[in-house]
Coordinates of C-alpha atoms and ligand atoms in Angstrom, one line a residue:
M1 CA 6.5 1.7 12.6
Q2 CA 8.2 1.2 9.3
I3 CA 7.6 4.2 7.0
H4 CA 7.8 3.9 3.2
H5 CA 7.7 7.3 1.4
L6 CA 7.1 6.8 -2.2
S7 CA 7.5 10.2 -4.0
E8 CA 11.1 10.9 -3.0
T9 CA 12.3 9.5 -6.3
N10 CA 10.7 11.3 -9.4
S11 CA 8.2 9.1 -11.3
V12 CA 4.8 9.4 -12.9
L13 CA 3.4 9.2 -9.3
N14 CA 4.4 12.8 -8.8
H15 CA 2.6 13.7 -11.9
F16 CA -0.7 12.2 -10.6
L17 CA 0.0 13.8 -7.2
G18 CA 0.2 17.1 -8.8
Q19 CA -3.1 16.7 -10.6
I20 CA -5.1 15.7 -7.4
R21 CA -3.8 18.8 -5.7
N22 CA -4.3 21.2 -8.5
V23 CA -7.4 23.5 -8.0
N24 CA -7.5 24.2 -11.7
V25 CA -8.6 20.6 -12.3
H26 CA -10.7 20.1 -9.2
N27 CA -13.9 20.7 -11.2
D28 CA -13.2 17.4 -12.9
S29 CA -14.3 14.8 -10.4
M30 CA -13.8 11.9 -12.7
R31 CA -10.2 12.9 -13.3
F32 CA -9.7 13.2 -9.5
R33 CA -11.2 9.7 -8.9
R34 CA -9.2 8.2 -11.6
N35 CA -6.0 9.8 -10.4
I36 CA -6.6 8.5 -6.9
E37 CA -7.2 5.0 -8.4
R38 CA -4.0 5.3 -10.4
I39 CA -2.0 6.2 -7.4
G40 CA -3.6 3.2 -5.6
E41 CA -2.3 1.0 -8.4
I42 CA 1.2 2.4 -8.0
M43 CA 1.1 2.1 -4.3
A44 CA -0.1 -1.5 -4.6
Y45 CA 2.8 -2.2 -6.9
E46 CA 5.4 -0.7 -4.5
L47 CA 3.8 -2.5 -1.6
S48 CA 3.8 -5.8 -3.5
K49 CA 7.6 -5.8 -3.2
N50 CA 7.2 -6.4 0.5
L51 CA 4.8 -9.4 0.3
H52 CA 5.6 -13.1 0.3
Y53 CA 5.8 -15.2 -2.7
K54 CA 5.6 -18.9 -3.7
E55 CA 7.4 -20.5 -6.6
V56 CA 5.1 -21.8 -9.3
E57 CA 5.7 -23.5 -12.7
I58 CA 3.7 -22.1 -15.6
Q59 CA 3.1 -24.0 -18.8
T60 CA 3.6 -21.8 -21.9
P61 CA 2.8 -23.0 -25.5
L62 CA 6.6 -23.7 -25.9
G63 CA 7.7 -24.9 -22.6
T64 CA 7.6 -24.3 -18.8
K65 CA 8.8 -21.4 -16.8
K66 CA 9.3 -21.2 -13.0
T67 CA 8.0 -17.9 -11.7
S68 CA 6.4 -16.5 -8.4
E69 CA 2.9 -15.7 -7.2
I70 CA 1.7 -13.8 -4.1
K71 CA 1.3 -16.3 -1.2
D72 CA -0.4 -13.9 1.3
Q73 CA -4.1 -13.7 1.7
L74 CA -4.7 -10.0 1.6
V75 CA -7.7 -8.1 3.1
L76 CA -8.1 -4.6 1.7
C77 CA -10.1 -2.4 4.0
S78 CA -10.9 1.1 3.2
I79 CA -12.5 4.0 5.1
L80 CA -15.6 5.6 3.6
R81 CA -16.1 7.7 1.7
A82 CA -12.7 8.9 0.4
G83 CA -11.1 5.5 0.6
L84 CA -13.4 4.0 -2.1
T85 CA -11.4 5.0 -5.2
L86 CA -8.1 4.2 -3.6
H87 CA -9.5 0.8 -2.8
M88 CA -10.3 0.2 -6.4
G89 CA -6.7 1.0 -7.3
F90 CA -5.4 -1.7 -5.0
L91 CA -8.0 -4.2 -6.0
N92 CA -7.0 -3.7 -9.7
Y93 CA -3.7 -5.3 -8.8
F94 CA -4.5 -7.6 -5.9
D95 CA -7.0 -9.7 -7.9
S96 CA -7.8 -12.2 -5.1
A97 CA -7.8 -9.9 -2.1
Q98 CA -10.7 -10.1 0.4
N99 CA -12.3 -6.8 1.2
G100 CA -13.7 -4.6 3.9
F101 CA -15.4 -1.2 4.2
V102 CA -15.7 0.8 7.3
S103 CA -17.3 4.2 7.9
A104 CA -15.5 7.0 9.9
Y105 CA -16.4 10.6 10.2
R106 CA -15.5 13.6 12.1
H107 CA -18.3 14.4 14.6
H108 CA -18.4 18.0 15.8
P109 CA -20.5 17.9 19.0
N110 CA -20.1 21.7 19.8
N111 CA -20.1 23.1 16.2
D112 CA -16.5 24.3 16.7
D113 CA -13.2 22.8 15.6
Y114 CA -13.2 20.1 18.2
F115 CA -14.2 16.7 16.9
D116 CA -14.2 13.1 17.7
I117 CA -14.3 10.1 15.3
L118 CA -17.4 8.0 14.9
V119 CA -16.9 4.6 13.4
E120 CA -20.2 2.9 12.5
Y121 CA -20.7 0.7 9.4
Q122 CA -18.3 -2.2 9.2
A123 CA -18.4 -4.9 6.6
I124 CA -15.1 -6.8 6.4
A125 CA -13.7 -10.3 5.7
D126 CA -11.8 -12.3 8.3
I127 CA -8.6 -10.5 9.2
N128 CA -7.3 -13.1 11.6
D129 CA -3.9 -14.5 10.4
N130 CA -4.3 -12.6 7.1
Y131 CA -2.5 -9.5 5.7
L132 CA -4.5 -6.4 6.5
L133 CA -4.1 -3.3 4.1
L134 CA -5.9 -0.3 5.7
L135 CA -6.5 2.3 3.0
D136 CA -7.4 6.0 3.2
P137 CA -6.1 8.8 1.0
M138 CA -5.7 11.4 3.8
L139 CA -3.8 11.1 7.0
A140 CA -4.4 14.4 8.8
T141 CA -4.6 14.1 12.7
G142 CA -4.5 10.3 12.3
Q143 CA -7.6 9.8 14.5
S144 CA -9.7 8.2 11.8
I145 CA -7.1 5.5 11.2
V146 CA -6.4 4.8 14.8
A147 CA -10.2 4.6 15.6
V148 CA -10.8 2.2 12.7
F149 CA -7.7 0.2 13.6
N150 CA -8.9 -0.3 17.2
K151 CA -12.3 -1.5 16.0
L152 CA -10.7 -3.9 13.6
M153 CA -8.5 -5.4 16.2
E154 CA -11.5 -6.5 18.1
R155 CA -12.2 -8.9 15.2
G156 CA -8.8 -10.7 15.1
T157 CA -5.0 -10.4 14.8
P158 CA -3.6 -10.0 11.3
K159 CA -0.2 -11.5 10.4
E160 CA 0.9 -8.1 9.1
I161 CA -0.7 -4.7 9.0
H162 CA 0.0 -2.2 6.2
I163 CA -1.5 1.2 6.2
A164 CA -1.5 3.1 2.9
V165 CA -2.3 6.8 2.6
I166 CA -1.7 9.3 -0.3
I167 CA -1.0 12.5 1.6
A168 CA 0.1 12.6 5.2
A169 CA 0.7 15.5 7.7
P170 CA 3.6 15.1 10.1
E171 CA 1.2 15.3 13.0
G172 CA -0.7 12.3 11.7
I173 CA 2.4 10.3 11.2
A174 CA 3.4 11.1 14.8
Y175 CA -0.1 10.1 16.1
L176 CA 0.1 6.7 14.4
E177 CA 3.7 6.2 15.6
K178 CA 2.3 6.7 19.1
H179 CA -0.8 4.6 18.9
L180 CA -0.1 1.8 16.5
P181 CA 2.2 -1.3 17.0
D182 CA 5.8 -0.8 15.9
S183 CA 5.4 -3.7 13.5
C184 CA 2.9 -1.8 11.3
H185 CA 4.0 -0.6 7.9
L186 CA 3.0 2.9 6.8
W187 CA 3.0 3.6 3.0
I188 CA 2.9 7.3 2.1
A189 CA 2.8 8.7 -1.3
S190 CA 3.6 12.3 -0.1
I191 CA 4.4 14.0 3.2
D192 CA 3.1 17.6 3.6
E193 CA 3.9 20.5 5.8
K194 CA 1.4 20.7 8.6
L195 CA -2.3 20.8 9.6
N196 CA -4.3 24.1 9.7
E197 CA -6.6 25.2 12.5
H198 CA -9.4 23.0 11.1
S199 CA -7.1 20.0 11.0
Y200 CA -6.9 20.0 7.3
I201 CA -3.6 19.2 5.6
V202 CA -1.5 22.1 4.2
P203 CA -0.9 22.3 1.3
G204 CA -2.8 19.0 0.9
L205 CA -5.7 19.0 -1.6
G206 CA -8.8 20.1 0.3
D207 CA -11.5 17.6 1.1
A208 CA -10.9 14.3 -0.7
G209 CA -14.3 12.9 -0.1
D210 CA -16.0 16.0 -1.5
L211 CA -13.7 16.1 -4.5
A212 CA -14.4 12.6 -5.4
Y213 CA -18.1 12.4 -4.7
G214 CA -19.5 15.9 -4.2
N215 CA -20.3 18.1 -1.2
K216 CA -22.2 16.8 1.8
L217 CA -25.3 18.5 3.1
Ligands
LIG301 O1 -6.6 11.9 10.0 P1 -8.0 12.5 10.3 O2 -7.8 13.8 11.0 O3 -8.8 11.5 11.0 O4 -8.6 12.9 8.9 C1 -8.6 12.0 7.8 C2 -10.0 11.6 7.4 O5 -10.6 12.7 6.8 C3 -11.1 12.2 5.5 O6 -12.4 11.7 5.6 P2 -13.6 12.6 5.9 O7 -13.8 12.6 7.5 O8 -13.5 13.9 5.2 O9 -14.8 11.8 5.4 P3 -15.3 11.6 3.9 O10 -14.4 10.7 3.2 O11 -16.7 11.0 4.0 O12 -15.3 13.0 3.2 C4 -10.1 11.2 5.1 O13 -10.5 10.3 4.1 C5 -9.8 10.5 6.4 O14 -10.7 9.4 6.7
LIG302 O1 -6.9 17.7 4.6 C1 -7.8 16.9 4.9 C2 -8.1 16.4 6.1 C3 -9.1 15.6 6.3 N1 -9.9 15.1 5.2 C4 -9.6 15.6 4.0 O2 -10.3 15.2 3.0 N2 -8.6 16.5 3.8
LIG303 MG1 -14.2 14.5 3.6

């Protein structure tokens, strides 16, 4: 798997990452959502450097100019709920992408820390021969992404697969490296220290879905 770690160089990305982690601004869910979206925009821009382009000639009022446009048909697929705002960030830049939404949640059958992942709702464009971008802000154990990936592969074979996450635990990266094809690209804004006993990322940011959309019952 090819890993692209985006926050090694200082940029405004680190400023937004600081804000989504900061407990002192966690009461402002609009800021949290907007920062996730802005990070999505930055990640989309970085990822766009890896896509394929075609040459086009543009007519300006004063002449013509050769430039390039994205050639690839992208399918953005995010994992509900937390993936929604990240999805909007990517879609702000990839205007003509097709889209998909898949639900995945941690199911605790014994009311303890053991969980499995249930993937239920799936509404997604054709991924066959297209460029699949699978989006989720948090890569903790990696089980949600692998479970969704396996469901999606029943629908077709993309030309390229890019996975984009904002915060990743080393355990989740290792799990993806073990369970996903070597040809996948993994785009990460920030790599954290570890998982805690509840499989939450430390230092991480807490529960991304709750911070964006409120607590679940
Ligand atoms: O790598 P994993 O161990 O699978 O954990 C990561 C998953 O946890 C979060 O979703 P969550 O289950 O909290 O759902 P939500 O977005 O509805 O809050 C996150 O958005 C990932 O989908
Ligand atoms: O740290 C984590 C792990 C799973 N889901 C989250 O939202 N945060
Ligand atoms: Mg959650």
